């Protein structure tokens, strides 16, 4: 009986492969390559690669075989292997017209844009098709490198070589997208599709443009499906459809799409990633974690995978791991808004509000503002105690949907700012009562604190606590409220209550330590940080706080360095302790150690802009200008859209007396940001040095146009004339500015110009008029007081400082200066003024020093010695304070203590300019 059984697909494959291998045995290389080309023509690249590899076993130096293997590997998605084989083909002198274009494409795919530009940027190939292909790859490379003009020129060259060349036109469309010309990009893609309606790449790009540029999700899906119709296993088109469906929350359809991808690319990292996303949205977080870990094994630095991994850990309340993933994601891709938001949220949950603020601030400075950020920003500023900014950002969160509790909260705050307080607070209370989230509660607390309504704030905090039982945030806010009310006893109890809930909640620890320091108990503050480290030895904020406390209390250099070293060892990739260590050495002028610390830091965290900047600063301070410029150039390459590295380079070039280079760097920074004031100031300074006054004035005029309602442009113009002692022209600029804006700086400059030009009477008349018209401004009066001290006219100085404190009763600096003047005039109120300054700003060494010296003069030696000893404890590296302590010891009859201080000062030698006074005091002992 003749029975026919159909062979399964697997069996057919095995048989075909076996026959293929048998056929290969003993075949000539040219026959094997001919067979490979047949397979390539059928898109069977796996079979083709087997043939080619067999040919290479016979002769490894077959250039055509290397080329064909490279093309087969490229078609199978092995970009690394393709680049390697194509480069071998080129080295074996295979046709450059054939091998260079695909090699260039592989280099772009591998992120070797800079290498591609350097190696092939000036290569001229023989055929038009090859030239068009290469120039298109170069255009992509130049675009990635931020060289827009070179990218555009390369595309022009590609289309000149082969008009209508589709890949170049698609690249041109992508360039349009970077310029935010979405309609122009779509028009180009449509033009390609008219000529090549079966271009899967064009349909895919059109889908991307419709999705990302227009937000037309359904039309985008249609375009992606058209690309799939042309190229059924087009993974990125399949993935884009799945991404949109996931974004729309259409989970069953997304699941079907992911299943379709699994049929032809089940083990591909992109498939695993989509599966992880789907599991995450289905709230199957453990499965999502397993899947995303598989992706990270293959691509450990993929920012999107890191972002998803962080989101999963955040949902599982694994905050330390969430921070690790999300911080790495933000480091790899700073523009990834979602990762940044989640990292901020993670830090808030960890109680690390200072870190949350540090991550938040770069996003707030961007022009393309993340619309989801304001509410979160309000919470961050509230946790950091900045009530004004908290209310500002809660207000900015007002958007289109008035039914959303967050939006209602924001709208209520807008009403609050507008003066409709009763409605605003009523709305906030209503939202807080019905919404389980803490957003409205936090906004209400922030608003009450800004208005100094402490009792109402405390009541709102009670509501927050009911929503978040077992969390330390409410207790911490209660402590901050009592602190603002200057009730330190109640504040301490509240912070301690927060620590009962969560013993390592750092904001409460830090607040208690600050109260300890106010109580003159630095040892207690130190114990608090040490207690955190007992529970969590790698707690970075606690380690940094200990190091900062050691530096503040004049601990030995070795102790500060050891503490910072421990912080670095506990968190090797943490940037903050490394920057602090570098800056500590720089402040100590220990450039050798600073350089060593900076080099180690950059080696440990090579992708950190902050550390590269610190290395550059270290090299600059050490006079290693070439090395500093090299570091800043790396920083500029890392941040091509930031003008700051170029400002750093210009600063180094100025230090190195390279004015021409500095001017060039400043102009480059202005190309990035045309209204960058620091660069404009720098160019004006260089123009003045070169006596190019017209150029300087032209820049000042540009500033005036860019900032029409600000004083700075007129100040710059006036200062340019003042530098030439053209007082009339300077005064004209200052007066012109005062017509635009009533700025104290302009008034001060005008008064100085009048005085310098010999018009003292007119200057006095102007000062009187300014004081009359601006009763709340004391800038000019303060300046006149300082000027009177320089001129040794103490009676005039006293008069001006009295005017300052009358206009600004909270101006501690004015009270301090007034105290010094009154003391010099032997007036009774001097100590009262000094005590007022210290009351307004406690623990300010300069103010304490003034009071101590006045007390000593009055004969209150014990109190003076106690106070000045605290000054030295707070700022022991200031030799002037130690000299004053010695003087107080002498007046109090403590010659031994005075001698010890004076001996220590004498050891400073040239580092202290008052050695003559030190010697005189020693000789009188």
PDB file of N, CA and C in Angstrom, residues 625-701:
ATOM      1  N   UNK A 625      46.784  74.180  31.273  1.00  0.00           N
ATOM      2  CA  UNK A 625      45.755  74.718  30.395  1.00  0.00           C
ATOM      3  C   UNK A 625      45.423  73.788  29.224  1.00  0.00           C
ATOM      4  N   UNK A 626      46.437  73.187  28.619  1.00  0.00           N
ATOM      5  CA  UNK A 626      46.164  72.294  27.486  1.00  0.00           C
ATOM      6  C   UNK A 626      45.324  71.095  27.912  1.00  0.00           C
ATOM      7  N   UNK A 627      45.671  70.530  29.073  1.00  0.00           N
ATOM      8  CA  UNK A 627      44.901  69.393  29.572  1.00  0.00           C
ATOM      9  C   UNK A 627      43.471  69.802  29.907  1.00  0.00           C
ATOM     10  N   UNK A 628      43.317  71.007  30.485  1.00  0.00           N
ATOM     11  CA  UNK A 628      41.972  71.495  30.829  1.00  0.00           C
ATOM     12  C   UNK A 628      41.120  71.652  29.569  1.00  0.00           C
ATOM     13  N   UNK A 629      41.731  72.208  28.523  1.00  0.00           N
ATOM     14  CA  UNK A 629      40.983  72.390  27.274  1.00  0.00           C
ATOM     15  C   UNK A 629      40.586  71.032  26.695  1.00  0.00           C
ATOM     16  N   UNK A 630      41.481  70.054  26.786  1.00  0.00           N
ATOM     17  CA  UNK A 630      41.154  68.703  26.312  1.00  0.00           C
ATOM     18  C   UNK A 630      39.942  68.152  27.069  1.00  0.00           C
ATOM     19  N   UNK A 631      39.926  68.330  28.384  1.00  0.00           N
ATOM     20  CA  UNK A 631      38.801  67.841  29.192  1.00  0.00           C
ATOM     21  C   UNK A 631      37.508  68.552  28.820  1.00  0.00           C
ATOM     22  N   UNK A 632      37.598  69.875  28.654  1.00  0.00           N
ATOM     23  CA  UNK A 632      36.390  70.629  28.317  1.00  0.00           C
ATOM     24  C   UNK A 632      35.903  70.319  26.902  1.00  0.00           C
ATOM     25  N   UNK A 633      36.824  69.996  25.998  1.00  0.00           N
ATOM     26  CA  UNK A 633      36.416  69.583  24.650  1.00  0.00           C
ATOM     27  C   UNK A 633      35.648  68.269  24.707  1.00  0.00           C
ATOM     28  N   UNK A 634      36.094  67.356  25.565  1.00  0.00           N
ATOM     29  CA  UNK A 634      35.350  66.098  25.755  1.00  0.00           C
ATOM     30  C   UNK A 634      33.965  66.393  26.315  1.00  0.00           C
ATOM     31  N   UNK A 635      33.910  67.344  27.243  1.00  0.00           N
ATOM     32  CA  UNK A 635      32.626  67.729  27.820  1.00  0.00           C
ATOM     33  C   UNK A 635      31.718  68.328  26.750  1.00  0.00           C
ATOM     34  N   UNK A 636      32.296  69.128  25.859  1.00  0.00           N
ATOM     35  CA  UNK A 636      31.520  69.732  24.772  1.00  0.00           C
ATOM     36  C   UNK A 636      30.985  68.654  23.829  1.00  0.00           C
ATOM     37  N   UNK A 637      31.795  67.627  23.564  1.00  0.00           N
ATOM     38  CA  UNK A 637      31.339  66.526  22.715  1.00  0.00           C
ATOM     39  C   UNK A 637      30.209  65.749  23.399  1.00  0.00           C
ATOM     40  N   UNK A 638      30.297  65.651  24.730  1.00  0.00           N
ATOM     41  CA  UNK A 638      29.281  64.947  25.498  1.00  0.00           C
ATOM     42  C   UNK A 638      27.980  65.747  25.558  1.00  0.00           C
ATOM     43  N   UNK A 639      28.108  67.086  25.543  1.00  0.00           N
ATOM     44  CA  UNK A 639      26.938  67.965  25.629  1.00  0.00           C
ATOM     45  C   UNK A 639      26.961  68.967  24.464  1.00  0.00           C
ATOM     46  N   UNK A 640      26.729  68.483  23.236  1.00  0.00           N
ATOM     47  CA  UNK A 640      26.886  69.355  22.059  1.00  0.00           C
ATOM     48  C   UNK A 640      25.916  70.528  22.019  1.00  0.00           C
ATOM     49  N   UNK A 641      24.810  70.439  22.750  1.00  0.00           N
ATOM     50  CA  UNK A 641      23.831  71.527  22.727  1.00  0.00           C
ATOM     51  C   UNK A 641      23.971  72.469  23.919  1.00  0.00           C
ATOM     52  N   UNK A 642      24.992  72.250  24.715  1.00  0.00           N
ATOM     53  CA  UNK A 642      25.199  73.106  25.878  1.00  0.00           C
ATOM     54  C   UNK A 642      26.338  74.090  25.612  1.00  0.00           C
ATOM     55  N   UNK A 643      26.137  75.361  25.907  1.00  0.00           N
ATOM     56  CA  UNK A 643      27.210  76.342  25.708  1.00  0.00           C
ATOM     57  C   UNK A 643      28.218  76.370  26.855  1.00  0.00           C
ATOM     58  N   UNK A 644      27.892  75.730  27.978  1.00  0.00           N
ATOM     59  CA  UNK A 644      28.739  75.850  29.162  1.00  0.00           C
ATOM     60  C   UNK A 644      30.166  75.335  28.960  1.00  0.00           C
ATOM     61  N   UNK A 645      30.376  74.170  28.303  1.00  0.00           N
ATOM     62  CA  UNK A 645      31.762  73.734  28.086  1.00  0.00           C
ATOM     63  C   UNK A 645      32.578  74.754  27.297  1.00  0.00           C
ATOM     64  N   UNK A 646      31.935  75.414  26.343  1.00  0.00           N
ATOM     65  CA  UNK A 646      32.640  76.413  25.542  1.00  0.00           C
ATOM     66  C   UNK A 646      33.007  77.629  26.395  1.00  0.00           C
ATOM     67  N   UNK A 647      32.148  77.967  27.351  1.00  0.00           N
ATOM     68  CA  UNK A 647      32.491  79.053  28.283  1.00  0.00           C
ATOM     69  C   UNK A 647      33.691  78.660  29.131  1.00  0.00           C
ATOM     70  N   UNK A 648      33.717  77.409  29.557  1.00  0.00           N
ATOM     71  CA  UNK A 648      34.861  76.917  30.336  1.00  0.00           C
ATOM     72  C   UNK A 648      36.151  77.016  29.505  1.00  0.00           C
ATOM     73  N   UNK A 649      36.071  76.581  28.239  1.00  0.00           N
ATOM     74  CA  UNK A 649      37.243  76.629  27.364  1.00  0.00           C
ATOM     75  C   UNK A 649      37.712  78.063  27.201  1.00  0.00           C
ATOM     76  N   UNK A 650      36.769  78.973  27.005  1.00  0.00           N
ATOM     77  CA  UNK A 650      37.124  80.386  26.844  1.00  0.00           C
ATOM     78  C   UNK A 650      37.822  80.919  28.095  1.00  0.00           C
ATOM     79  N   UNK A 651      37.344  80.504  29.257  1.00  0.00           N
ATOM     80  CA  UNK A 651      37.952  80.949  30.514  1.00  0.00           C
ATOM     81  C   UNK A 651      39.406  80.478  30.609  1.00  0.00           C
ATOM     82  N   UNK A 652      39.642  79.211  30.210  1.00  0.00           N
ATOM     83  CA  UNK A 652      41.016  78.688  30.213  1.00  0.00           C
ATOM     84  C   UNK A 652      41.879  79.470  29.228  1.00  0.00           C
ATOM     85  N   UNK A 653      41.333  79.714  28.054  1.00  0.00           N
ATOM     86  CA  UNK A 653      42.094  80.435  27.032  1.00  0.00           C
ATOM     87  C   UNK A 653      42.431  81.857  27.492  1.00  0.00           C
ATOM     88  N   UNK A 654      41.532  82.464  28.224  1.00  0.00           N
ATOM     89  CA  UNK A 654      41.838  83.788  28.785  1.00  0.00           C
ATOM     90  C   UNK A 654      42.974  83.690  29.794  1.00  0.00           C
ATOM     91  N   UNK A 655      42.914  82.657  30.646  1.00  0.00           N
ATOM     92  CA  UNK A 655      43.981  82.463  31.633  1.00  0.00           C
ATOM     93  C   UNK A 655      45.325  82.245  30.942  1.00  0.00           C
ATOM     94  N   UNK A 656      45.273  81.584  29.773  1.00  0.00           N
ATOM     95  CA  UNK A 656      46.501  81.304  29.021  1.00  0.00           C
ATOM     96  C   UNK A 656      46.886  82.451  28.094  1.00  0.00           C
ATOM     97  N   UNK A 657      46.181  83.582  28.208  1.00  0.00           N
ATOM     98  CA  UNK A 657      46.451  84.776  27.388  1.00  0.00           C
ATOM     99  C   UNK A 657      46.196  84.529  25.904  1.00  0.00           C
ATOM    100  N   UNK A 658      45.310  83.585  25.588  1.00  0.00           N
ATOM    101  CA  UNK A 658      44.957  83.313  24.200  1.00  0.00           C
ATOM    102  C   UNK A 658      43.635  84.006  23.908  1.00  0.00           C
ATOM    103  N   UNK A 659      43.698  85.314  23.718  1.00  0.00           N
ATOM    104  CA  UNK A 659      42.482  86.112  23.552  1.00  0.00           C
ATOM    105  C   UNK A 659      41.716  85.739  22.291  1.00  0.00           C
ATOM    106  N   UNK A 660      42.442  85.469  21.214  1.00  0.00           N
ATOM    107  CA  UNK A 660      41.785  85.127  19.951  1.00  0.00           C
ATOM    108  C   UNK A 660      41.015  83.816  20.086  1.00  0.00           C
ATOM    109  N   UNK A 661      41.652  82.822  20.704  1.00  0.00           N
ATOM    110  CA  UNK A 661      40.976  81.542  20.916  1.00  0.00           C
ATOM    111  C   UNK A 661      39.768  81.683  21.831  1.00  0.00           C
ATOM    112  N   UNK A 662      39.903  82.506  22.885  1.00  0.00           N
ATOM    113  CA  UNK A 662      38.794  82.721  23.813  1.00  0.00           C
ATOM    114  C   UNK A 662      37.610  83.362  23.097  1.00  0.00           C
ATOM    115  N   UNK A 663      37.909  84.350  22.250  1.00  0.00           N
ATOM    116  CA  UNK A 663      36.836  85.015  21.509  1.00  0.00           C
ATOM    117  C   UNK A 663      36.116  84.026  20.591  1.00  0.00           C
ATOM    118  N   UNK A 664      36.889  83.150  19.961  1.00  0.00           N
ATOM    119  CA  UNK A 664      36.295  82.156  19.074  1.00  0.00           C
ATOM    120  C   UNK A 664      35.389  81.207  19.853  1.00  0.00           C
ATOM    121  N   UNK A 665      35.832  80.763  21.026  1.00  0.00           N
ATOM    122  CA  UNK A 665      35.020  79.862  21.853  1.00  0.00           C
ATOM    123  C   UNK A 665      33.739  80.546  22.317  1.00  0.00           C
ATOM    124  N   UNK A 666      33.840  81.814  22.677  1.00  0.00           N
ATOM    125  CA  UNK A 666      32.660  82.551  23.120  1.00  0.00           C
ATOM    126  C   UNK A 666      31.664  82.719  21.977  1.00  0.00           C
ATOM    127  N   UNK A 667      32.175  82.980  20.780  1.00  0.00           N
ATOM    128  CA  UNK A 667      31.272  83.104  19.631  1.00  0.00           C
ATOM    129  C   UNK A 667      30.582  81.772  19.337  1.00  0.00           C
ATOM    130  N   UNK A 668      31.310  80.668  19.491  1.00  0.00           N
ATOM    131  CA  UNK A 668      30.703  79.351  19.278  1.00  0.00           C
ATOM    132  C   UNK A 668      29.586  79.100  20.296  1.00  0.00           C
ATOM    133  N   UNK A 669      29.802  79.559  21.529  1.00  0.00           N
ATOM    134  CA  UNK A 669      28.752  79.379  22.546  1.00  0.00           C
ATOM    135  C   UNK A 669      27.511  80.203  22.187  1.00  0.00           C
ATOM    136  N   UNK A 670      27.731  81.367  21.565  1.00  0.00           N
ATOM    137  CA  UNK A 670      26.596  82.206  21.166  1.00  0.00           C
ATOM    138  C   UNK A 670      25.850  81.619  19.971  1.00  0.00           C
ATOM    139  N   UNK A 671      26.519  80.786  19.193  1.00  0.00           N
ATOM    140  CA  UNK A 671      25.822  80.090  18.111  1.00  0.00           C
ATOM    141  C   UNK A 671      24.795  79.123  18.685  1.00  0.00           C
ATOM    142  N   UNK A 672      25.122  78.555  19.846  1.00  0.00           N
ATOM    143  CA  UNK A 672      24.194  77.629  20.504  1.00  0.00           C
ATOM    144  C   UNK A 672      23.088  78.404  21.222  1.00  0.00           C
ATOM    145  N   UNK A 673      23.480  79.467  21.915  1.00  0.00           N
ATOM    146  CA  UNK A 673      22.510  80.274  22.670  1.00  0.00           C
ATOM    147  C   UNK A 673      22.827  81.757  22.436  1.00  0.00           C
ATOM    148  N   UNK A 674      22.156  82.375  21.460  1.00  0.00           N
ATOM    149  CA  UNK A 674      22.518  83.748  21.046  1.00  0.00           C
ATOM    150  C   UNK A 674      22.410  84.806  22.138  1.00  0.00           C
ATOM    151  N   UNK A 675      21.631  84.555  23.181  1.00  0.00           N
ATOM    152  CA  UNK A 675      21.483  85.558  24.243  1.00  0.00           C
ATOM    153  C   UNK A 675      22.211  85.155  25.521  1.00  0.00           C
ATOM    154  N   UNK A 676      23.287  84.379  25.372  1.00  0.00           N
ATOM    155  CA  UNK A 676      24.050  83.912  26.537  1.00  0.00           C
ATOM    156  C   UNK A 676      24.852  85.084  27.103  1.00  0.00           C
ATOM    157  N   UNK A 677      24.407  85.592  28.226  1.00  0.00           N
ATOM    158  CA  UNK A 677      24.966  86.827  28.769  1.00  0.00           C
ATOM    159  C   UNK A 677      26.427  86.677  29.176  1.00  0.00           C
ATOM    160  N   UNK A 678      26.790  85.541  29.757  1.00  0.00           N
ATOM    161  CA  UNK A 678      28.187  85.344  30.166  1.00  0.00           C
ATOM    162  C   UNK A 678      29.133  85.437  28.972  1.00  0.00           C
ATOM    163  N   UNK A 679      28.718  84.874  27.846  1.00  0.00           N
ATOM    164  CA  UNK A 679      29.549  84.937  26.643  1.00  0.00           C
ATOM    165  C   UNK A 679      29.632  86.366  26.125  1.00  0.00           C
ATOM    166  N   UNK A 680      28.514  87.069  26.169  1.00  0.00           N
ATOM    167  CA  UNK A 680      28.515  88.460  25.697  1.00  0.00           C
ATOM    168  C   UNK A 680      29.403  89.334  26.583  1.00  0.00           C
ATOM    169  N   UNK A 681      29.335  89.116  27.891  1.00  0.00           N
ATOM    170  CA  UNK A 681      30.222  89.856  28.801  1.00  0.00           C
ATOM    171  C   UNK A 681      31.691  89.561  28.485  1.00  0.00           C
ATOM    172  N   UNK A 682      31.986  88.272  28.252  1.00  0.00           N
ATOM    173  CA  UNK A 682      33.361  87.885  27.949  1.00  0.00           C
ATOM    174  C   UNK A 682      33.872  88.543  26.679  1.00  0.00           C
ATOM    175  N   UNK A 683      33.047  88.572  25.646  1.00  0.00           N
ATOM    176  CA  UNK A 683      33.455  89.202  24.391  1.00  0.00           C
ATOM    177  C   UNK A 683      33.657  90.707  24.566  1.00  0.00           C
ATOM    178  N   UNK A 684      32.817  91.323  25.382  1.00  0.00           N
ATOM    179  CA  UNK A 684      32.993  92.761  25.651  1.00  0.00           C
ATOM    180  C   UNK A 684      34.323  93.004  26.361  1.00  0.00           C
ATOM    181  N   UNK A 685      34.632  92.151  27.340  1.00  0.00           N
ATOM    182  CA  UNK A 685      35.895  92.309  28.067  1.00  0.00           C
ATOM    183  C   UNK A 685      37.089  92.158  27.121  1.00  0.00           C
ATOM    184  N   UNK A 686      37.032  91.159  26.227  1.00  0.00           N
ATOM    185  CA  UNK A 686      38.115  90.960  25.266  1.00  0.00           C
ATOM    186  C   UNK A 686      38.211  92.131  24.294  1.00  0.00           C
ATOM    187  N   UNK A 687      37.072  92.659  23.893  1.00  0.00           N
ATOM    188  CA  UNK A 687      37.071  93.817  22.989  1.00  0.00           C
ATOM    189  C   UNK A 687      37.679  95.038  23.664  1.00  0.00           C
ATOM    190  N   UNK A 688      37.384  95.211  24.950  1.00  0.00           N
ATOM    191  CA  UNK A 688      37.969  96.344  25.686  1.00  0.00           C
ATOM    192  C   UNK A 688      39.484  96.189  25.809  1.00  0.00           C
ATOM    193  N   UNK A 689      39.934  94.961  26.076  1.00  0.00           N
ATOM    194  CA  UNK A 689      41.379  94.729  26.176  1.00  0.00           C
ATOM    195  C   UNK A 689      42.078  95.043  24.856  1.00  0.00           C
ATOM    196  N   UNK A 690      41.394  94.725  23.756  1.00  0.00           N
ATOM    197  CA  UNK A 690      41.976  94.985  22.431  1.00  0.00           C
ATOM    198  C   UNK A 690      41.665  96.390  21.936  1.00  0.00           C
ATOM    199  N   UNK A 691      40.989  97.180  22.779  1.00  0.00           N
ATOM    200  CA  UNK A 691      40.592  98.551  22.430  1.00  0.00           C
ATOM    201  C   UNK A 691      39.688  98.597  21.204  1.00  0.00           C
ATOM    202  N   UNK A 692      38.883  97.547  21.048  1.00  0.00           N
ATOM    203  CA  UNK A 692      37.896  97.511  19.964  1.00  0.00           C
ATOM    204  C   UNK A 692      36.554  97.969  20.540  1.00  0.00           C
ATOM    205  N   UNK A 693      36.464  99.264  20.804  1.00  0.00           N
ATOM    206  CA  UNK A 693      35.326  99.795  21.556  1.00  0.00           C
ATOM    207  C   UNK A 693      34.010  99.699  20.781  1.00  0.00           C
ATOM    208  N   UNK A 694      34.085  99.879  19.466  1.00  0.00           N
ATOM    209  CA  UNK A 694      32.857  99.791  18.675  1.00  0.00           C
ATOM    210  C   UNK A 694      32.258  98.391  18.729  1.00  0.00           C
ATOM    211  N   UNK A 695      33.134  97.383  18.654  1.00  0.00           N
ATOM    212  CA  UNK A 695      32.643  96.003  18.758  1.00  0.00           C
ATOM    213  C   UNK A 695      31.992  95.762  20.109  1.00  0.00           C
ATOM    214  N   UNK A 696      32.598  96.294  21.158  1.00  0.00           N
ATOM    215  CA  UNK A 696      32.043  96.122  22.504  1.00  0.00           C
ATOM    216  C   UNK A 696      30.664  96.758  22.606  1.00  0.00           C
ATOM    217  N   UNK A 697      30.537  97.975  22.084  1.00  0.00           N
ATOM    218  CA  UNK A 697      29.247  98.677  22.141  1.00  0.00           C
ATOM    219  C   UNK A 697      28.201  97.926  21.320  1.00  0.00           C
ATOM    220  N   UNK A 698      28.617  97.383  20.165  1.00  0.00           N
ATOM    221  CA  UNK A 698      27.673  96.636  19.324  1.00  0.00           C
ATOM    222  C   UNK A 698      27.102  95.440  20.077  1.00  0.00           C
ATOM    223  N   UNK A 699      27.945  94.764  20.861  1.00  0.00           N
ATOM    224  CA  UNK A 699      27.465  93.618  21.656  1.00  0.00           C
ATOM    225  C   UNK A 699      26.488  94.105  22.718  1.00  0.00           C
ATOM    226  N   UNK A 700      26.823  95.213  23.362  1.00  0.00           N
ATOM    227  CA  UNK A 700      25.921  95.763  24.389  1.00  0.00           C
ATOM    228  C   UNK A 700      24.568  96.128  23.783  1.00  0.00           C
ATOM    229  N   UNK A 701      24.593  96.669  22.563  1.00  0.00           N
ATOM    230  CA  UNK A 701      23.343  97.010  21.882  1.00  0.00           C
ATOM    231  C   UNK A 701      22.522  95.752  21.576  1.00  0.00           C
TER     232      UNK A 701
END
